[in-house]
PDB file of C-alpha atoms in Angstrom:
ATOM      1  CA  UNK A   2      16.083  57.535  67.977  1.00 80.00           C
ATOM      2  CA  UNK A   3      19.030  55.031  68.178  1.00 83.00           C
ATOM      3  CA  UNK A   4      20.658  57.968  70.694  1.00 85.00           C
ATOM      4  CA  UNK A   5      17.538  56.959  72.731  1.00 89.00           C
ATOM      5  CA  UNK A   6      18.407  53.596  72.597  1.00 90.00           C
ATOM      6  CA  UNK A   7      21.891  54.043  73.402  1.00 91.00           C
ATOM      7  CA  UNK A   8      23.289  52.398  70.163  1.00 92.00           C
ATOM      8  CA  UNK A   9      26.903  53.494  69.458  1.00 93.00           C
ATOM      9  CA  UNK A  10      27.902  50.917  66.787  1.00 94.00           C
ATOM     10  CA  UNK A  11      26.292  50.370  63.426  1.00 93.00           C
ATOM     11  CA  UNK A  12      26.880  46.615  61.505  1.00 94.00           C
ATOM     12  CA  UNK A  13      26.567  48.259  57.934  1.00 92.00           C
ATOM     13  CA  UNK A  14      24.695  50.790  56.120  1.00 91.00           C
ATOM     14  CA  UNK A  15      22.900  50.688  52.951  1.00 89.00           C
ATOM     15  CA  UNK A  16      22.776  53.375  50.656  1.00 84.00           C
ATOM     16  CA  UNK A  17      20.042  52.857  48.022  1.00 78.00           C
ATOM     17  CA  UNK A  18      21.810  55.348  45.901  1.00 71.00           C
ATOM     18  CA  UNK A  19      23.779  58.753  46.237  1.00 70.00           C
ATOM     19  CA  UNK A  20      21.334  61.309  46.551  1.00 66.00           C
ATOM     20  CA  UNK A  21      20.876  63.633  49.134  1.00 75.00           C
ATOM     21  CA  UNK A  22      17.613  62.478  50.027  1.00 67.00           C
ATOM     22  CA  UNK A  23      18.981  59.041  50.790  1.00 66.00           C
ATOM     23  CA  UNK A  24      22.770  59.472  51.522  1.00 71.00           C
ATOM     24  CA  UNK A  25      23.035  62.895  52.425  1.00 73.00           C
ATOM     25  CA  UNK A  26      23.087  62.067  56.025  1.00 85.00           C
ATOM     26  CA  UNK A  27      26.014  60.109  56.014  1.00 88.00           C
ATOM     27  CA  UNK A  28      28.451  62.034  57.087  1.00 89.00           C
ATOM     28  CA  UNK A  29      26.889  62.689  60.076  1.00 90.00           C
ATOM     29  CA  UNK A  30      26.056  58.685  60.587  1.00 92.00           C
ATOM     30  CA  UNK A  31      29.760  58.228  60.297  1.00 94.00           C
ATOM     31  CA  UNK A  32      30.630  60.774  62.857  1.00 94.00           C
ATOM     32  CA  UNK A  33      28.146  59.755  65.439  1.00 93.00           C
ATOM     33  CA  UNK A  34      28.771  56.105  65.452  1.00 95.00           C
ATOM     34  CA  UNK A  35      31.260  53.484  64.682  1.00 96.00           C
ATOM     35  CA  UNK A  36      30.573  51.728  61.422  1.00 96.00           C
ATOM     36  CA  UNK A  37      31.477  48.669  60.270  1.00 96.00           C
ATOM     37  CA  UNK A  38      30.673  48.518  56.631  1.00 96.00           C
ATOM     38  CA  UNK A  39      29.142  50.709  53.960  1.00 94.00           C
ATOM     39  CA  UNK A  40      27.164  48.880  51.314  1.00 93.00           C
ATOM     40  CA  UNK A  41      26.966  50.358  47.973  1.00 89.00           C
ATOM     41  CA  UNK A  42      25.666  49.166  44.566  1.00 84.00           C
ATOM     42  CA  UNK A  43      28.779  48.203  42.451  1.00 83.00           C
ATOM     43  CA  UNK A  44      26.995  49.258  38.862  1.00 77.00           C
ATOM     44  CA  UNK A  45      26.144  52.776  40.014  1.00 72.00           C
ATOM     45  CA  UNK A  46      29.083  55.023  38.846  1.00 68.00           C
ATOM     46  CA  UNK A  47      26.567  58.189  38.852  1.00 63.00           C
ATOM     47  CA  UNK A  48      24.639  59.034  41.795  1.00 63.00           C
ATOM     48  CA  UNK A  49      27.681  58.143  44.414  1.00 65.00           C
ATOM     49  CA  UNK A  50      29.989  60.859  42.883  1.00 66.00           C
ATOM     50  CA  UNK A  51      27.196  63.647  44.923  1.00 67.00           C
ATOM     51  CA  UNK A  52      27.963  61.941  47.573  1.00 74.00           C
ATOM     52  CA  UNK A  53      31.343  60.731  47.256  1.00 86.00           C
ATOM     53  CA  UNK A  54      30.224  58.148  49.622  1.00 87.00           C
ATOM     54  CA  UNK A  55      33.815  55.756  49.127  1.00 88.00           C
ATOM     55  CA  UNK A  56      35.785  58.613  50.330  1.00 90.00           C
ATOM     56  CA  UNK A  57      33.523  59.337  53.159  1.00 92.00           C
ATOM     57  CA  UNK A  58      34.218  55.664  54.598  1.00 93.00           C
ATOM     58  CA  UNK A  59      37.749  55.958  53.577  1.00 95.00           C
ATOM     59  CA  UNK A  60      37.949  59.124  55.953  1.00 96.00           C
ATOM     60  CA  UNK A  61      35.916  56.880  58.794  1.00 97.00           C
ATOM     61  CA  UNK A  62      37.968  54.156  57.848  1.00 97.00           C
ATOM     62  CA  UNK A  63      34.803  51.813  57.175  1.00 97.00           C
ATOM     63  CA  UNK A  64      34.962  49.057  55.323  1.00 97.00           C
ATOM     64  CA  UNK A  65      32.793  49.107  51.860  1.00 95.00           C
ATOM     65  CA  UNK A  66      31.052  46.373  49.971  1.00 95.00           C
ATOM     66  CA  UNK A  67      30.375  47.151  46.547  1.00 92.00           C
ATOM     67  CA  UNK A  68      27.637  44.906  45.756  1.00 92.00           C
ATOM     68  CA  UNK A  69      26.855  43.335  42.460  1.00 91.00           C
ATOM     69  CA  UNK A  70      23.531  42.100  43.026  1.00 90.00           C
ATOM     70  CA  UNK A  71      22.724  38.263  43.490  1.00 93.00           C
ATOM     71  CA  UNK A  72      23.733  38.431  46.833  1.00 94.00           C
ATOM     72  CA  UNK A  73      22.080  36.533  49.828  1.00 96.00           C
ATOM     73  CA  UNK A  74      23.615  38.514  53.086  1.00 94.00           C
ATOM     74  CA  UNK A  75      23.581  37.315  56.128  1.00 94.00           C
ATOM     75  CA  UNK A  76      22.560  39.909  58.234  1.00 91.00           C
ATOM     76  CA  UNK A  77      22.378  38.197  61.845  1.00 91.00           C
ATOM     77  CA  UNK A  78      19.377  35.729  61.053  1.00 90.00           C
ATOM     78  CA  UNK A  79      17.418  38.204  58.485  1.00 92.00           C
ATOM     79  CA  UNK A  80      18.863  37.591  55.058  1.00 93.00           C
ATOM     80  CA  UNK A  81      18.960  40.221  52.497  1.00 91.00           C
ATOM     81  CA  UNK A  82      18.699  39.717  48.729  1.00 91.00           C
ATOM     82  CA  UNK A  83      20.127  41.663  46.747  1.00 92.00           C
ATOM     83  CA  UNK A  84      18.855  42.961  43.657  1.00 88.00           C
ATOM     84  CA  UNK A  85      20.634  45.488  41.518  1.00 85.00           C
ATOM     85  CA  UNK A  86      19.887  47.022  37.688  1.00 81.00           C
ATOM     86  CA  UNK A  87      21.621  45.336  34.930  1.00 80.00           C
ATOM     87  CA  UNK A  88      23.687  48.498  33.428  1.00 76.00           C
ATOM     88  CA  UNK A  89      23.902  51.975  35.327  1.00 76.00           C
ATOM     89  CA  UNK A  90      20.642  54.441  33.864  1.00 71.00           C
ATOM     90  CA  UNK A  91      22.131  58.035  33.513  1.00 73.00           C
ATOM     91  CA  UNK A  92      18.773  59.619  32.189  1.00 77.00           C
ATOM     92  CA  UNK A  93      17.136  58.694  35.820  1.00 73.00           C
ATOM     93  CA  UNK A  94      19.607  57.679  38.449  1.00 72.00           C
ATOM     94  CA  UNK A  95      16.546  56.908  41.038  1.00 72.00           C
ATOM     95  CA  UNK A  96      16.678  53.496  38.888  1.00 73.00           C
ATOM     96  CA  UNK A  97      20.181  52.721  39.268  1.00 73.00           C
ATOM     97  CA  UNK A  98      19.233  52.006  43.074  1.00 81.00           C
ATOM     98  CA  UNK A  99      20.108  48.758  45.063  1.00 84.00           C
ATOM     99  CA  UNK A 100      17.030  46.856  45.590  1.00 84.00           C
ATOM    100  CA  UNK A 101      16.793  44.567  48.927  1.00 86.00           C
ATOM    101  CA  UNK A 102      14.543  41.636  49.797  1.00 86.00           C
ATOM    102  CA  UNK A 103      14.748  41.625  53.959  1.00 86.00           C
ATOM    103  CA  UNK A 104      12.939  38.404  54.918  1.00 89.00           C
ATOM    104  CA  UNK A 105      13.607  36.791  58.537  1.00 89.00           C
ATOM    105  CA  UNK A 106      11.625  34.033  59.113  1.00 88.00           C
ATOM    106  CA  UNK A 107       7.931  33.847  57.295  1.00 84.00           C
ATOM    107  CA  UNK A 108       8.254  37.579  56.969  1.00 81.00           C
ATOM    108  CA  UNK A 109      10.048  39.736  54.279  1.00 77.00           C
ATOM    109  CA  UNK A 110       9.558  43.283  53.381  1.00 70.00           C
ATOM    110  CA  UNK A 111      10.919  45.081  50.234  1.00 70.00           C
ATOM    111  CA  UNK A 112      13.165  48.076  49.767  1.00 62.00           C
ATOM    112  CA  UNK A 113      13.623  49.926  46.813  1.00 57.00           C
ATOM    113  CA  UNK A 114      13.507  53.697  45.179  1.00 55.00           C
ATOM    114  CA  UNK A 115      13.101  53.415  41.392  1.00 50.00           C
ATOM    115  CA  UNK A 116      10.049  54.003  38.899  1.00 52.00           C
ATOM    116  CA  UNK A 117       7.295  51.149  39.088  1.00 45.00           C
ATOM    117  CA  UNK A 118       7.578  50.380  35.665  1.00 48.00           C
ATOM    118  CA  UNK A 119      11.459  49.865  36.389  1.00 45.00           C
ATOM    119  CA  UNK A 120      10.873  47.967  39.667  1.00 45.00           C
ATOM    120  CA  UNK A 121       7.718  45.447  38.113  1.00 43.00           C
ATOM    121  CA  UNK A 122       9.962  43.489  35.959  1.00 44.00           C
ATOM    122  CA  UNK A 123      11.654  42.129  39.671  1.00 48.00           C
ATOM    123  CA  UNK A 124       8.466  41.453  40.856  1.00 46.00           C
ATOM    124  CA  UNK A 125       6.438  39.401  37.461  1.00 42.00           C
TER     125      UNK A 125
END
């Protein structure tokens, strides 16, 4: 689809977490366009090493922002929030995912990959 639309340059990708299902296409992503930045969560230090997504940008040479969570990005009028676990879960590492608010203008929409009775607590 973005071949379609002729895009050749990416501002940033986020990778929710390291899993194939989410990140396993990065490689490809990386080879097919120029990237500026790769954002990763900071606290996950389990479901990146399938991926080995830091040495994947270091081969691109993109740029990576470990987030921390807190963060209000500004993401060229659309600010993302970022929202991350407070201490990296090795039982499920679906739950160690980065969590993103999107809103731009009166409209936000949510992004996240975890268990619902993980992902309530950000929402009571």
């Amino acid at each position: 689809m973005l071949q379609k639309k002729g895009v050749k340059e990416l501002e940033g990708i986020f990778l929710s977490h390291g899993h194939k299902d989410h990140a396993g296409n990065l490689e490809m992503l990386l080879q097919e366009y120029s990237v500026k930045k790769l954002y990763l969560s900071g606290k996950d230090d389990a479901s990146y090493k399938k991926t080995d997504a830091k040495a994947l940008a270091k081969e691109y040479d993109v740029s990576v922002t470990e987030l921390a969570g807190g963060e209000n990005l500004d993401l060229g009028g659309a600010i993302g929030e970022i929202w991350l676990p407070d201490k990296t879960n090795y039982e499920n590492e679906n739950n160690n995912s980065v969590v993103m608010r999107l809103a731009y203008g009166k409209t936000a929409w949510y992004r996240f990959y975890f268990r619902w009775k993980r992902s309530k607590c950000l929402f009571d």
